[in-house]
Coordinates of C-alpha atoms and ligand atoms in Angstrom, one line a residue:
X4 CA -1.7 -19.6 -21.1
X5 CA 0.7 -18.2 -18.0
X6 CA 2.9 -21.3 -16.6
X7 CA 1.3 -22.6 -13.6
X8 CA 3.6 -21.2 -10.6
X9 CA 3.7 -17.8 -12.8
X10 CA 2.8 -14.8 -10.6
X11 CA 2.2 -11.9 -12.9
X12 CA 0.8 -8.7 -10.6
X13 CA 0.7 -5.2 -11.4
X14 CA 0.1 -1.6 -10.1
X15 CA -1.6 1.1 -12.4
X16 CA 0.6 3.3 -13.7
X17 CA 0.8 6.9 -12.8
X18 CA -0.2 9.6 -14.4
X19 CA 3.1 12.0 -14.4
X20 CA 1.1 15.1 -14.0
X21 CA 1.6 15.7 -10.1
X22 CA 4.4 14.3 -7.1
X23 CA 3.7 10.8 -5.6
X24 CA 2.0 11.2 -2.4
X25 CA 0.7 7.5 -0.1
X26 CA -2.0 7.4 -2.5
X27 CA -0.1 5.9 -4.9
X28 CA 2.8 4.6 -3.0
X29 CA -0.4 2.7 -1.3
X30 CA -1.3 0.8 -4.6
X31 CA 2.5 0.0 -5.2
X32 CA 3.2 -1.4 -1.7
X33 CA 0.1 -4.1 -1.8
X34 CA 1.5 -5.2 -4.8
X35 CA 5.0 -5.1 -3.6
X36 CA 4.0 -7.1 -0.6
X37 CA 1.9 -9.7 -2.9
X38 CA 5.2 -10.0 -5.4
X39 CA 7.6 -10.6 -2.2
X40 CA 4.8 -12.7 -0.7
X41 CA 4.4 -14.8 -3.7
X42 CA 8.3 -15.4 -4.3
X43 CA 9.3 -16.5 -0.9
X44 CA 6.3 -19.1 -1.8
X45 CA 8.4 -20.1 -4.1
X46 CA 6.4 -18.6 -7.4
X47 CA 7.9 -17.1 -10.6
X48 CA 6.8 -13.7 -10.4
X49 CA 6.8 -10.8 -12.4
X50 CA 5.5 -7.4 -10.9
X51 CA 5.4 -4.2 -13.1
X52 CA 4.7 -0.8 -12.4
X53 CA 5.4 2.2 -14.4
X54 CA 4.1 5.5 -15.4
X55 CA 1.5 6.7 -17.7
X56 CA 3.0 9.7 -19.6
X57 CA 0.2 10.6 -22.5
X58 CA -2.9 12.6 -23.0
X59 CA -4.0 15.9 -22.3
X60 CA -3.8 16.1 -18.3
X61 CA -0.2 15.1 -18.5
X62 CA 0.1 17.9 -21.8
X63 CA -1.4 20.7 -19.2
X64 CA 0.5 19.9 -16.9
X65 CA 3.5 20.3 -18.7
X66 CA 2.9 23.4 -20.6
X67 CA 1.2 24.6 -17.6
X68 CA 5.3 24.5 -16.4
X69 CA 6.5 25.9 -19.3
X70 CA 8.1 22.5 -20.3
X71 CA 8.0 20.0 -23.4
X72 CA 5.6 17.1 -22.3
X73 CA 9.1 15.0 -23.1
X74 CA 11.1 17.3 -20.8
X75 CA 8.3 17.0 -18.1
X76 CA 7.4 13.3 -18.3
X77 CA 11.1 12.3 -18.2
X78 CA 11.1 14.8 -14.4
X79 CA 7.9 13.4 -13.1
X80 CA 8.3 9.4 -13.9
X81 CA 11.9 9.8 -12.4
X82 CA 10.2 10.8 -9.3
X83 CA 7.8 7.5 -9.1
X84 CA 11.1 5.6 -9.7
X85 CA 12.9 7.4 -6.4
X86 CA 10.0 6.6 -4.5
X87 CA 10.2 2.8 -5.7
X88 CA 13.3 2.8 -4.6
X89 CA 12.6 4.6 -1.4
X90 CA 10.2 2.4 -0.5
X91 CA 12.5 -1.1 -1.3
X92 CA 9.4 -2.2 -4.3
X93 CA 10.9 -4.8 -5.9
X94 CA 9.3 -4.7 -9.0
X95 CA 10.7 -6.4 -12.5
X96 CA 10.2 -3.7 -14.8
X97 CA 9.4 0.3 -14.9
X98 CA 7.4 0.5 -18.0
X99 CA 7.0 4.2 -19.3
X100 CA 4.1 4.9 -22.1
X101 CA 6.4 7.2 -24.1
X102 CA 8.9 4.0 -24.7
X103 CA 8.9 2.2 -28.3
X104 CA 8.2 -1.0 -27.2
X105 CA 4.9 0.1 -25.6
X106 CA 4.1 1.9 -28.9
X107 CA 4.7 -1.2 -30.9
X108 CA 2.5 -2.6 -28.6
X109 CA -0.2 -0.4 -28.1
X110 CA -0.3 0.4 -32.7
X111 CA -0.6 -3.8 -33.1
X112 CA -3.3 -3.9 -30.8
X113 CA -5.3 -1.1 -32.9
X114 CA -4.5 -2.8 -35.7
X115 CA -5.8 -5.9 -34.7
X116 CA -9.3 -4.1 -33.5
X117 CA -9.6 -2.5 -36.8
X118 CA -8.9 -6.2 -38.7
X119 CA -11.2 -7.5 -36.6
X120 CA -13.6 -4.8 -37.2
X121 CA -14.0 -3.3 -33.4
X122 CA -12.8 0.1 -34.1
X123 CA -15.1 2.2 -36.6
X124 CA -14.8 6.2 -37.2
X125 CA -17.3 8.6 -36.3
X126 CA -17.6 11.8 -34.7
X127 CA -17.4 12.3 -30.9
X128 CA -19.9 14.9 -29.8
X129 CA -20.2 15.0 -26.2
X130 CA -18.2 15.9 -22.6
X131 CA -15.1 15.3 -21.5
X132 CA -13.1 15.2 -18.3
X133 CA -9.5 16.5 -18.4
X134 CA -9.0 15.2 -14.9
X135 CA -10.1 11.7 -15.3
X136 CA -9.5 11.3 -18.7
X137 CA -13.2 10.2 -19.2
X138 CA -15.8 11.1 -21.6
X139 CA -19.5 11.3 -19.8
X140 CA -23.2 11.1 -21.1
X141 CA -25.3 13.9 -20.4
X142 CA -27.2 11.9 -18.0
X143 CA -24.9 11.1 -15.7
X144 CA -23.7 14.7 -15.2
X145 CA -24.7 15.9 -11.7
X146 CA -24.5 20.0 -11.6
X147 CA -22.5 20.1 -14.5
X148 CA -19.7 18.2 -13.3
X149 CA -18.3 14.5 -13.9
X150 CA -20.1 12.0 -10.8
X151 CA -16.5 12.4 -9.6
X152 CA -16.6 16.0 -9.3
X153 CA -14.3 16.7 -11.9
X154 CA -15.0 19.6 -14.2
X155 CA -16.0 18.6 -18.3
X156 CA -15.9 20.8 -21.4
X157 CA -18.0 19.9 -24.2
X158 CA -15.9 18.1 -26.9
X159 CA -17.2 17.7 -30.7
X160 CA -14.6 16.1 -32.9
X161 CA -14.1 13.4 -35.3
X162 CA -13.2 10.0 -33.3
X163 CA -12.4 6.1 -33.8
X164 CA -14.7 4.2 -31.7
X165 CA -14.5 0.9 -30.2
X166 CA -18.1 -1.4 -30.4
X167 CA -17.4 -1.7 -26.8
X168 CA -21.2 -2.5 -27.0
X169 CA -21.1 -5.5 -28.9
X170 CA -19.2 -6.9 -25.2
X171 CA -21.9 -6.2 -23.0
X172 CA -23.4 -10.2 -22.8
X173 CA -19.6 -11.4 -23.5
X174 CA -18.3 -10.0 -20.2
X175 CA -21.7 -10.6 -18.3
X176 CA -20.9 -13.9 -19.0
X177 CA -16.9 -13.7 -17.7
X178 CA -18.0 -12.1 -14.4
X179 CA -20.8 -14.7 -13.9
X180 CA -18.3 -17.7 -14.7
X181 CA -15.3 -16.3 -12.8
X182 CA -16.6 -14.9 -9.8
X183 CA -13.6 -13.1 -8.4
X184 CA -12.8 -11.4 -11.8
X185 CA -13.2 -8.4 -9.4
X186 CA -12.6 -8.0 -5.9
X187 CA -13.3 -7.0 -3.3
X188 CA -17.1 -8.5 -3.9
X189 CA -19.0 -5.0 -3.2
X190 CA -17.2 -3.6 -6.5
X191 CA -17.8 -6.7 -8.9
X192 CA -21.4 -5.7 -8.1
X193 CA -21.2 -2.6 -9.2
X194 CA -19.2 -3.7 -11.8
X195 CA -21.8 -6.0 -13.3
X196 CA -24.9 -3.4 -12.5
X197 CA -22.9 -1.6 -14.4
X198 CA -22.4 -3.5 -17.5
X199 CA -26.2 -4.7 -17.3
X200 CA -27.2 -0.7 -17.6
X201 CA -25.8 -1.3 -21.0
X202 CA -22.5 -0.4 -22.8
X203 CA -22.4 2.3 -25.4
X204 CA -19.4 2.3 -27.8
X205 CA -16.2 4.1 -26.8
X206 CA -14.3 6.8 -28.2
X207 CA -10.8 6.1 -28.6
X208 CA -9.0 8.8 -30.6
X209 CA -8.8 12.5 -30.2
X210 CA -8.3 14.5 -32.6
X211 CA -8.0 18.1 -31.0
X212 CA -4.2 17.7 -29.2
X213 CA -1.5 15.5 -30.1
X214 CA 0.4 14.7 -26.8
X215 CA -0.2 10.8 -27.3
X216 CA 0.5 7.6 -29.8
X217 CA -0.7 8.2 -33.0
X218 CA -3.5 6.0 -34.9
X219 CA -2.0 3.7 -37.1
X220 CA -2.5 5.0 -41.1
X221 CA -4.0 8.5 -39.7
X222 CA -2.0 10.7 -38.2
X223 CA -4.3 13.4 -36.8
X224 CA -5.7 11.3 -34.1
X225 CA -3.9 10.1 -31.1
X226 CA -5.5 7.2 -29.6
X227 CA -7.4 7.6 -26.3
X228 CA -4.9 7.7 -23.7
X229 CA -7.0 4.7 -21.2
X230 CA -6.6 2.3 -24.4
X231 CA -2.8 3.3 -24.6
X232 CA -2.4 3.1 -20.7
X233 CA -3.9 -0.2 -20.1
X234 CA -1.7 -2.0 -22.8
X235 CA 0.9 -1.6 -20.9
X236 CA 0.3 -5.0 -19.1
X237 CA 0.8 -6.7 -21.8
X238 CA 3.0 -4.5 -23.7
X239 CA 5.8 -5.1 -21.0
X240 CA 5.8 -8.8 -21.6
X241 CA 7.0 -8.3 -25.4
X242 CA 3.5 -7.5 -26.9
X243 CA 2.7 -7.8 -30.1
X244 CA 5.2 -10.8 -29.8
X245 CA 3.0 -13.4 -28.4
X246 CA 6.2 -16.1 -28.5
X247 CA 7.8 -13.8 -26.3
X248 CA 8.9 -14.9 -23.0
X249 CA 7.1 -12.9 -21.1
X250 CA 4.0 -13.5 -22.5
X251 CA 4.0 -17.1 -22.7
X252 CA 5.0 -17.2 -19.2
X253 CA 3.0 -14.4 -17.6
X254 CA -0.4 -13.2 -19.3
X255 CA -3.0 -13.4 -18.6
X256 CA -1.8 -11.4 -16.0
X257 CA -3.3 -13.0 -11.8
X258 CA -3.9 -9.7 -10.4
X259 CA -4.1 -6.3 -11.9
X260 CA -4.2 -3.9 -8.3
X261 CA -5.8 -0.5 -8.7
X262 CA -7.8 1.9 -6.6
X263 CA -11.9 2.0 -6.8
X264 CA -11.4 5.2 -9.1
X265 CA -9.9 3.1 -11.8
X266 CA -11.9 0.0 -11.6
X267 CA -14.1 0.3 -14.3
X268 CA -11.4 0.9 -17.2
X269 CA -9.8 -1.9 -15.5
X270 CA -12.8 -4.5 -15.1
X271 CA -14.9 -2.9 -18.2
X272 CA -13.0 -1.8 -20.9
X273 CA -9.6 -3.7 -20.7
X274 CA -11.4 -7.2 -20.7
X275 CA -13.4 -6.0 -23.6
X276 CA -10.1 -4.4 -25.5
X277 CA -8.6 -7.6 -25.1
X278 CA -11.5 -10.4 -25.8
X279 CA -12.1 -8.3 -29.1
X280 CA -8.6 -8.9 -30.1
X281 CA -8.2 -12.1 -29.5
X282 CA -6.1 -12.2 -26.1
X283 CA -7.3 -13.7 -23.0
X284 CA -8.5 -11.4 -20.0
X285 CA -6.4 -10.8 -17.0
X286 CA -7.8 -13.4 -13.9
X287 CA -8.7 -10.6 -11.6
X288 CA -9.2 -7.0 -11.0
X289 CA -8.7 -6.3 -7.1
X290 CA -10.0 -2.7 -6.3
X291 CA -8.6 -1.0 -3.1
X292 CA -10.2 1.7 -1.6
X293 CA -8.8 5.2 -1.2
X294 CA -7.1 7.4 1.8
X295 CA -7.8 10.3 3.3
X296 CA -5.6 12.3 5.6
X297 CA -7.4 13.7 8.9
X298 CA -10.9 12.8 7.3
X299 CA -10.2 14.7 4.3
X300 CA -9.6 14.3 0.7
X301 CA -5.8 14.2 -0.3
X302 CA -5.7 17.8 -2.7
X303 CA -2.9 19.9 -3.3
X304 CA -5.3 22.6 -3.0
X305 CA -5.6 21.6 0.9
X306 CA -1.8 21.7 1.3
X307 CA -2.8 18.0 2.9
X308 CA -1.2 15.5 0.8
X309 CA 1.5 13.0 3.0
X310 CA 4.8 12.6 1.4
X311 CA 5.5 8.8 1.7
X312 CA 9.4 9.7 1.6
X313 CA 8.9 12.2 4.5
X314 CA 6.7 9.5 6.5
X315 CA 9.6 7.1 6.2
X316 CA 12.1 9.5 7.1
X317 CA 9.9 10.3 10.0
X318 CA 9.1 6.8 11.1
X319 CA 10.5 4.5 9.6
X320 CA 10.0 2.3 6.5
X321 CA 8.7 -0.6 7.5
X322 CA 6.5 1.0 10.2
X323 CA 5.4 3.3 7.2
X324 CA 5.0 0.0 5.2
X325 CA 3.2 -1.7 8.3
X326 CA 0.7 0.8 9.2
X327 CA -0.7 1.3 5.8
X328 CA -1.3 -2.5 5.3
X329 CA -2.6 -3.1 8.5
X330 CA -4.4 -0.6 9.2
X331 CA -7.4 -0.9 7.0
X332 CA -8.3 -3.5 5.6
X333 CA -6.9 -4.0 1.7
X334 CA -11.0 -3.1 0.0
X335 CA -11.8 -0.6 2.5
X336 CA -10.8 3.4 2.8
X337 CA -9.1 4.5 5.4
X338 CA -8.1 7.7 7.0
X339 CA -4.2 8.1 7.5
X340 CA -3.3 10.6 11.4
X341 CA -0.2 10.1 12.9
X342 CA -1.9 9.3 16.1
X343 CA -2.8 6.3 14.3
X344 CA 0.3 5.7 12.3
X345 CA 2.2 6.3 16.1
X346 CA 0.3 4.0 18.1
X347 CA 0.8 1.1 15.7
X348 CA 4.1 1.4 15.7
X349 CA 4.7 1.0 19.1
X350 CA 2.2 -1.0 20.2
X351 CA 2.0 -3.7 17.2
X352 CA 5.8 -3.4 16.2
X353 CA 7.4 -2.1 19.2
X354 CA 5.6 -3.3 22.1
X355 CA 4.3 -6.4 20.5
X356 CA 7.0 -8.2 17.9
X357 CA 10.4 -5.9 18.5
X358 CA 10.3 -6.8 22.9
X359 CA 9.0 -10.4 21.9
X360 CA 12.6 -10.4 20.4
X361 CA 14.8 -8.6 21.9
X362 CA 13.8 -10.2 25.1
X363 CA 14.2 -13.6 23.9
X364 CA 17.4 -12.7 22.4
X365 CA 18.8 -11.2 25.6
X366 CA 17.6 -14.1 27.6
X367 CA 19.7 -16.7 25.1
X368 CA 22.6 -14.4 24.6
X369 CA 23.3 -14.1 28.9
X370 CA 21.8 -17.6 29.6
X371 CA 22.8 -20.1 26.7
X372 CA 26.5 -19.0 26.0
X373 CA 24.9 -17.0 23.1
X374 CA 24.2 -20.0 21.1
X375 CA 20.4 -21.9 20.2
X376 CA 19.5 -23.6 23.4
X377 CA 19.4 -27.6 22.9
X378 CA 15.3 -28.3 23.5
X379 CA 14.5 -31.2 25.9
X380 CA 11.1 -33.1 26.4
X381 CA 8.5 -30.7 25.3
X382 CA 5.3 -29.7 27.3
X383 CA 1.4 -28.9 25.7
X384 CA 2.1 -25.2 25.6
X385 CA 5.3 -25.6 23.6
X386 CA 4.1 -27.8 21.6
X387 CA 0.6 -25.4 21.1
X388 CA 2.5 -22.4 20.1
X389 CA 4.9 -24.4 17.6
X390 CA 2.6 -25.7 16.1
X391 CA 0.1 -22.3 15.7
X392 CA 3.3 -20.7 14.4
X393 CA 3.8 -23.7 11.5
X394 CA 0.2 -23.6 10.9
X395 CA 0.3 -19.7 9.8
X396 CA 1.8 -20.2 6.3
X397 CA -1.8 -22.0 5.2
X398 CA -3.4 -19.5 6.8
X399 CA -1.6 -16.4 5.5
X400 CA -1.6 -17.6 2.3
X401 CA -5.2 -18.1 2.0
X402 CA -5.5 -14.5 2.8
X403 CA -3.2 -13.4 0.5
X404 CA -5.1 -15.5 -2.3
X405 CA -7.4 -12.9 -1.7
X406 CA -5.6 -10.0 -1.4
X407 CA -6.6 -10.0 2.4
X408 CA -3.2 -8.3 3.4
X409 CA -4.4 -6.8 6.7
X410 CA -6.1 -10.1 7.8
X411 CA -3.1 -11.8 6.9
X412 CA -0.8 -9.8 9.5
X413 CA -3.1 -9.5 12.2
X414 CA -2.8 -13.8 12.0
X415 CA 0.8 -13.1 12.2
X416 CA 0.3 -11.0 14.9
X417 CA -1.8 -13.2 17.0
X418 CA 0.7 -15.7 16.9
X419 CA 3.1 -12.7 17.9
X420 CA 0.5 -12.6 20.8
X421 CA 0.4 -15.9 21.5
X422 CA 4.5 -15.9 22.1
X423 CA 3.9 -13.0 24.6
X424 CA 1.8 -15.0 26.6
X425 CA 3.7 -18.1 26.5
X426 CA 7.2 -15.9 27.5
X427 CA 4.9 -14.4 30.7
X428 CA 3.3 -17.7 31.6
X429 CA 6.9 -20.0 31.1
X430 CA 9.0 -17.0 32.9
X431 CA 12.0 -18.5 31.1
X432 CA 14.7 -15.9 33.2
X433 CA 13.3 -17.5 36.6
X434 CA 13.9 -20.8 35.7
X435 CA 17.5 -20.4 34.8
X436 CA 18.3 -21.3 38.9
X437 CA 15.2 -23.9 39.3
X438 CA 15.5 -25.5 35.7
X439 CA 18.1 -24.8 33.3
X440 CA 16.9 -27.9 31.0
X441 CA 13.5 -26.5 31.3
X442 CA 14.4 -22.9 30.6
X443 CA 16.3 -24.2 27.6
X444 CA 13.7 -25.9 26.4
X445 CA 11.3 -22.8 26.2
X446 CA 14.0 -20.5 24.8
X447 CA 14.0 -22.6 22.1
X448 CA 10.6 -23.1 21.7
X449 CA 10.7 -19.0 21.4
X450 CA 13.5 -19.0 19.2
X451 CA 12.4 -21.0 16.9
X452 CA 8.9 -19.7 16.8
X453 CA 10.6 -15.9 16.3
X454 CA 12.2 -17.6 13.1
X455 CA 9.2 -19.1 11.3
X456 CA 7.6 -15.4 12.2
X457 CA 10.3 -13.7 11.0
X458 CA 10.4 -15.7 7.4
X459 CA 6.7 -14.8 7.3
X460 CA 7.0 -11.1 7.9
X461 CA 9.4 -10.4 5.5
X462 CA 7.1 -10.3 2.9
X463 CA 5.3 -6.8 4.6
X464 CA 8.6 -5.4 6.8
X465 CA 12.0 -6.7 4.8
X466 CA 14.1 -4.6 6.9
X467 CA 13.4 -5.6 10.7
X468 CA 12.7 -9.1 9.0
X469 CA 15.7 -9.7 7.3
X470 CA 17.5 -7.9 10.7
X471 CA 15.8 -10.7 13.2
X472 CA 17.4 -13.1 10.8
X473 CA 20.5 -12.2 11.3
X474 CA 20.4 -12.2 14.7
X475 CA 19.2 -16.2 14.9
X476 CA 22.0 -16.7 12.3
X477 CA 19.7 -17.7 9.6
X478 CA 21.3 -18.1 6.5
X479 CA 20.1 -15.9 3.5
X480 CA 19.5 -18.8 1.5
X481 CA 17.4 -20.6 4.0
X482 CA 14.9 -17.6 4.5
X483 CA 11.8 -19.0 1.7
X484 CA 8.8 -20.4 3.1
X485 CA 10.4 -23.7 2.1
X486 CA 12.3 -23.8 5.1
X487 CA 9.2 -23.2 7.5
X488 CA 8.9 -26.5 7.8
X489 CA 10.0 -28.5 11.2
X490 CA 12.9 -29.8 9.1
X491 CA 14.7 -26.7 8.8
X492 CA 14.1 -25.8 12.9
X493 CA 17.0 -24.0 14.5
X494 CA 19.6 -26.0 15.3
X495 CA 21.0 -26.0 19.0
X496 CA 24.7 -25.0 19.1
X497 CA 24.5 -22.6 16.8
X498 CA 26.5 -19.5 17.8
X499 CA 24.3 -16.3 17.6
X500 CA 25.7 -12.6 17.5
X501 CA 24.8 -10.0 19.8
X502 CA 21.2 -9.0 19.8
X503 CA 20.7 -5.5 19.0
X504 CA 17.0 -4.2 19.0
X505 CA 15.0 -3.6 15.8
X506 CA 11.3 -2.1 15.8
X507 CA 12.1 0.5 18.4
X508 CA 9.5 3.2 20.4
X509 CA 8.9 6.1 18.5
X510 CA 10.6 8.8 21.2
X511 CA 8.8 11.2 22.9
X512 CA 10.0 14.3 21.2
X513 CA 9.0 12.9 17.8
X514 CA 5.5 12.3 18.7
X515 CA 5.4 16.2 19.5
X516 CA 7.2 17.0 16.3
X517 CA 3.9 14.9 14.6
Ligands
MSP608 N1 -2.9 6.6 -15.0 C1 -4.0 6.1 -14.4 C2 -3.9 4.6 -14.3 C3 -3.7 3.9 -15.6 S1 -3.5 2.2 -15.4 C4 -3.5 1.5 -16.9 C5 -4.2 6.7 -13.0 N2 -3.1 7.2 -12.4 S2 -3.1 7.9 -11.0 O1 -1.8 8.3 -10.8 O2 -4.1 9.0 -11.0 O3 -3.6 6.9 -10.0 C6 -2.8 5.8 -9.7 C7 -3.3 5.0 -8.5 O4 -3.2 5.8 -7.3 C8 -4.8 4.6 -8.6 O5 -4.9 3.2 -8.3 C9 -5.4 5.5 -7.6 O6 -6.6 4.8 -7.0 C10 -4.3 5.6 -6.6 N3 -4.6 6.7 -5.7 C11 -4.5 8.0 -5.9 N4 -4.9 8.7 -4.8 C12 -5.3 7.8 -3.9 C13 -5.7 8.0 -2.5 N5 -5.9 9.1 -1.9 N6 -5.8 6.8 -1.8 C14 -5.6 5.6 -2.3 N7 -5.2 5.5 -3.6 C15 -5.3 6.5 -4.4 O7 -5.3 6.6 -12.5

């Protein structure tokens, strides 16, 4: 049983056969803002990503470049690392499926099966999917192809199976008694029609190409590359070792984050992998929906796919962090322009938070000897928008209980609004003459208000976060959601530094270039 402050989220990992485009730095970045979310909220969190390395796509691909699979994986996974780093994740560990430790792991967990009698050989006589690793029925082929339109070949081979069938009331039964085992609630319908079509056993060896981890005691087959994938969860917490740290602390894992392509491996056959072995089931599947770019499908073929690194060399990372999260919500798809990306950049970020500070800023920094104004007797208004700002941890972090990261800026934002109004309706820079004690008091009122934003924002836009910080002299230990509380209010006298802005306009000419 995971400790009771434990946080344990993950992305999928990625298969190595192709460059990272927003796709998949989109399933990293929820998680990323989840992880930072949860430990400013004072949570022990672990958050792994990594990259899937096995199996015959990743073998094609490889040869394909006239590489090793070793030689190529070791290229490709270092390339879902740079854009990690690129994009500030702050993830705990990389796993890689090629490491030891995930072998040891992923060899136990067979063994177990087989001791437990869940794994049985037979032969394998039916199609398969290269692309989506995924063996089909007959009946479910439409025009020849996988339902995802993915080409199959016909595959006839001896193969280990899994009694995946035996499962079928067993996890009717989990998704009944835990209702948000998956989410969003459209796909844990599907999920469970699904399931109540009825589960056929699985094949998890092949036998005809070796790119992958062996089968315990029989070398020719290499097991199924999902059922070496998806141990990496647990894998990466010291698996087989269930006294390990990470195990005892983490798993079951809270929230395993993967796009609507994945979510039936994920909500289906991991649940069943594990329950079969003994091991508890992760708490919840979340499935987010995918992106397309311009109303079409991201494809290499249509020389379409978005280079996150390019976006945030173009705009900015947290406006490239921003607009992804906010602009559909977390569930949904979405179609990525730059029209779109543009105008939320300068109108949420720019227009919106960026002027709400800078002209606060400006207004303490020529009007208040550059230090936090001392607040006198405070009116309904202030008193409204303090308290809307304090009141937007609870209500942030029920959205983020459910992965609702969109809804959970635009109630930022709203507040954000709300601060707009109040600076247009007080006219702090017109009182300076008539009521310096009153304008002080509103300046405050703002500044404060900018902090308790700024602590909350972090989570999605670090940077321009952390930068606003600075600038009302927050110390970096006093930036948790802890210190949201009145308690840890500004105090008045403290000297502030020169505002400089953050969230700027996107410039005319770079709008063209888009
Ligand atoms: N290797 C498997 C996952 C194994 S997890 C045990 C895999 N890898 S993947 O690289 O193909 O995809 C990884 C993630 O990227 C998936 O969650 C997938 O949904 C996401 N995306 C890939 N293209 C996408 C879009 N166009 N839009 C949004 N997300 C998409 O599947």
């Amino acid at each position: 049983m995971s400790s009771a402050d434990a946080f344990y989220v993950t992305t999928p990992i990625y298969y190595v056969n192709d460059v990272p485009h927003i796709g998949h730095a989109y399933t990293s970045l929820a998680c990323d803002a989840l992880a930072r979310f949860a430990r400013l909220d004072g949570r022990r969190v672990f958050f792994l990503t990594g990259t899937d390395e096995h199996g015959q796509k990743v073998e094609q691909a490889a040869a394909a470049r006239g590489l090793s699979p070793h030689a190529f994986t070791d290229t490709v996974s270092e390339r879902f690392r740079t854009l990690a780093d690129q994009m500030r994740f702050t993830h705990d560990d990389f796993i890689r499926t090629t490491e030891e430790r995930h072998k040891r792991g992923v060899q136990a967990l067979w063994r177990e099966l087989v001791q437990r009698g869940q794994i049985y050989l037979g032969t394998y006589a039916g199609w398969y999917s290269v692309r989506d690793e995924s063996f089909y029925a007959e009946s479910v082929l439409v025009d020849g192809k996988a339902p995802t339109g993915a080409p199959v070949e016909w595959v006839e081979e001896p193969s280990y199976f899994f009694r995946l069938s035996a499962w079928q009331e067993t996890l009717l039964r989990l998704y009944d008694e835990h209702p948000d085992f998956v989410l969003p609630p459209a796909r844990r319908n599907e999920v469970v029609s699904f399931v109540k079509g009825g589960l056929q056993d699985l094949s998890v060896s092949r036998t005809s190409f070796r790119w992958g981890i062996p089968v315990p005691d029989d070398e020719g087959h290499v097991i199924y590359v999902w059922l070496d994938a998806l141990t990496n969860y647990i894998s990466a917490l010291g698996y087989p070792d269930r006294d390990a740290a990470g195990y005892r602390t983490f798993w079951p894992a809270d929230l395993h984050v993967v796009g609507k392509d994945i979510l039936r491996f994920h909500a289906v056959f991991w649940p069943a992998f594990l329950l079969a072995a003994g091991l508890e089931p992760p708490r919840r599947i979340f499935a987010h929906g995918w992106w397309t770019v311009e109303g079409q499908k991201i494809s290499k073929s249509l020389g379409n796919v978005i280079d996150p690194i390019e976006l945030i060399e173009t705009y900015g990372l947290d406006q490239t962090r921003y607009f992804l999260l906010r602009e559909v919500p977390f569930g949904n798809d979405g179609d990525f322009s730059r029209a779109a990306m543009i105008n939320r950049m300068n109108r949420d970020l720019a227009n919106d938070y960026g002027n709400l500070v800078q002209r606060v800023l400006s207004l303490i920094q020529r009007n208040c000897e550059a230090r936090v104004p001392a607040p006198d007797r405070m009116t309904e208004d202030d008193r409204a928008l303090l308290g809307a700002s304090l009141a937007l941890l609870g209500r942030v972090r029920d959205e983020m209980a459910v992965q609702a990261l969109s809804r959970a800026l635009e109630a930022i934002f709203e507040v954000i609004g709300a601060a707009n109004r109040y600076v247009d309706a007080q006219a702090p820079w017109a009182l300076r003459r008539t009521d310096p004690t009153r304008m002080a008091t509103v300046l405050f009122v703002l500044a404060e208000t900018i902090r308790r934003i700024a602590l909350l924002t972090q989570a999605f836009i670090p940077d321009a976060s952390a930068r606003i910080l600075d600038q009302l002299a927050v110390p970096d230990e006093a930036r948790s959601f802890e210190q949201l509380s009145e308690a840890d209010a500004l105090r008045p006298g403290t000297p502030l530094p020169p505002p400089f802005g953050v969230l700027p306009r996107l410039a005319a000419e770079t709008i063209g270039a888009g």
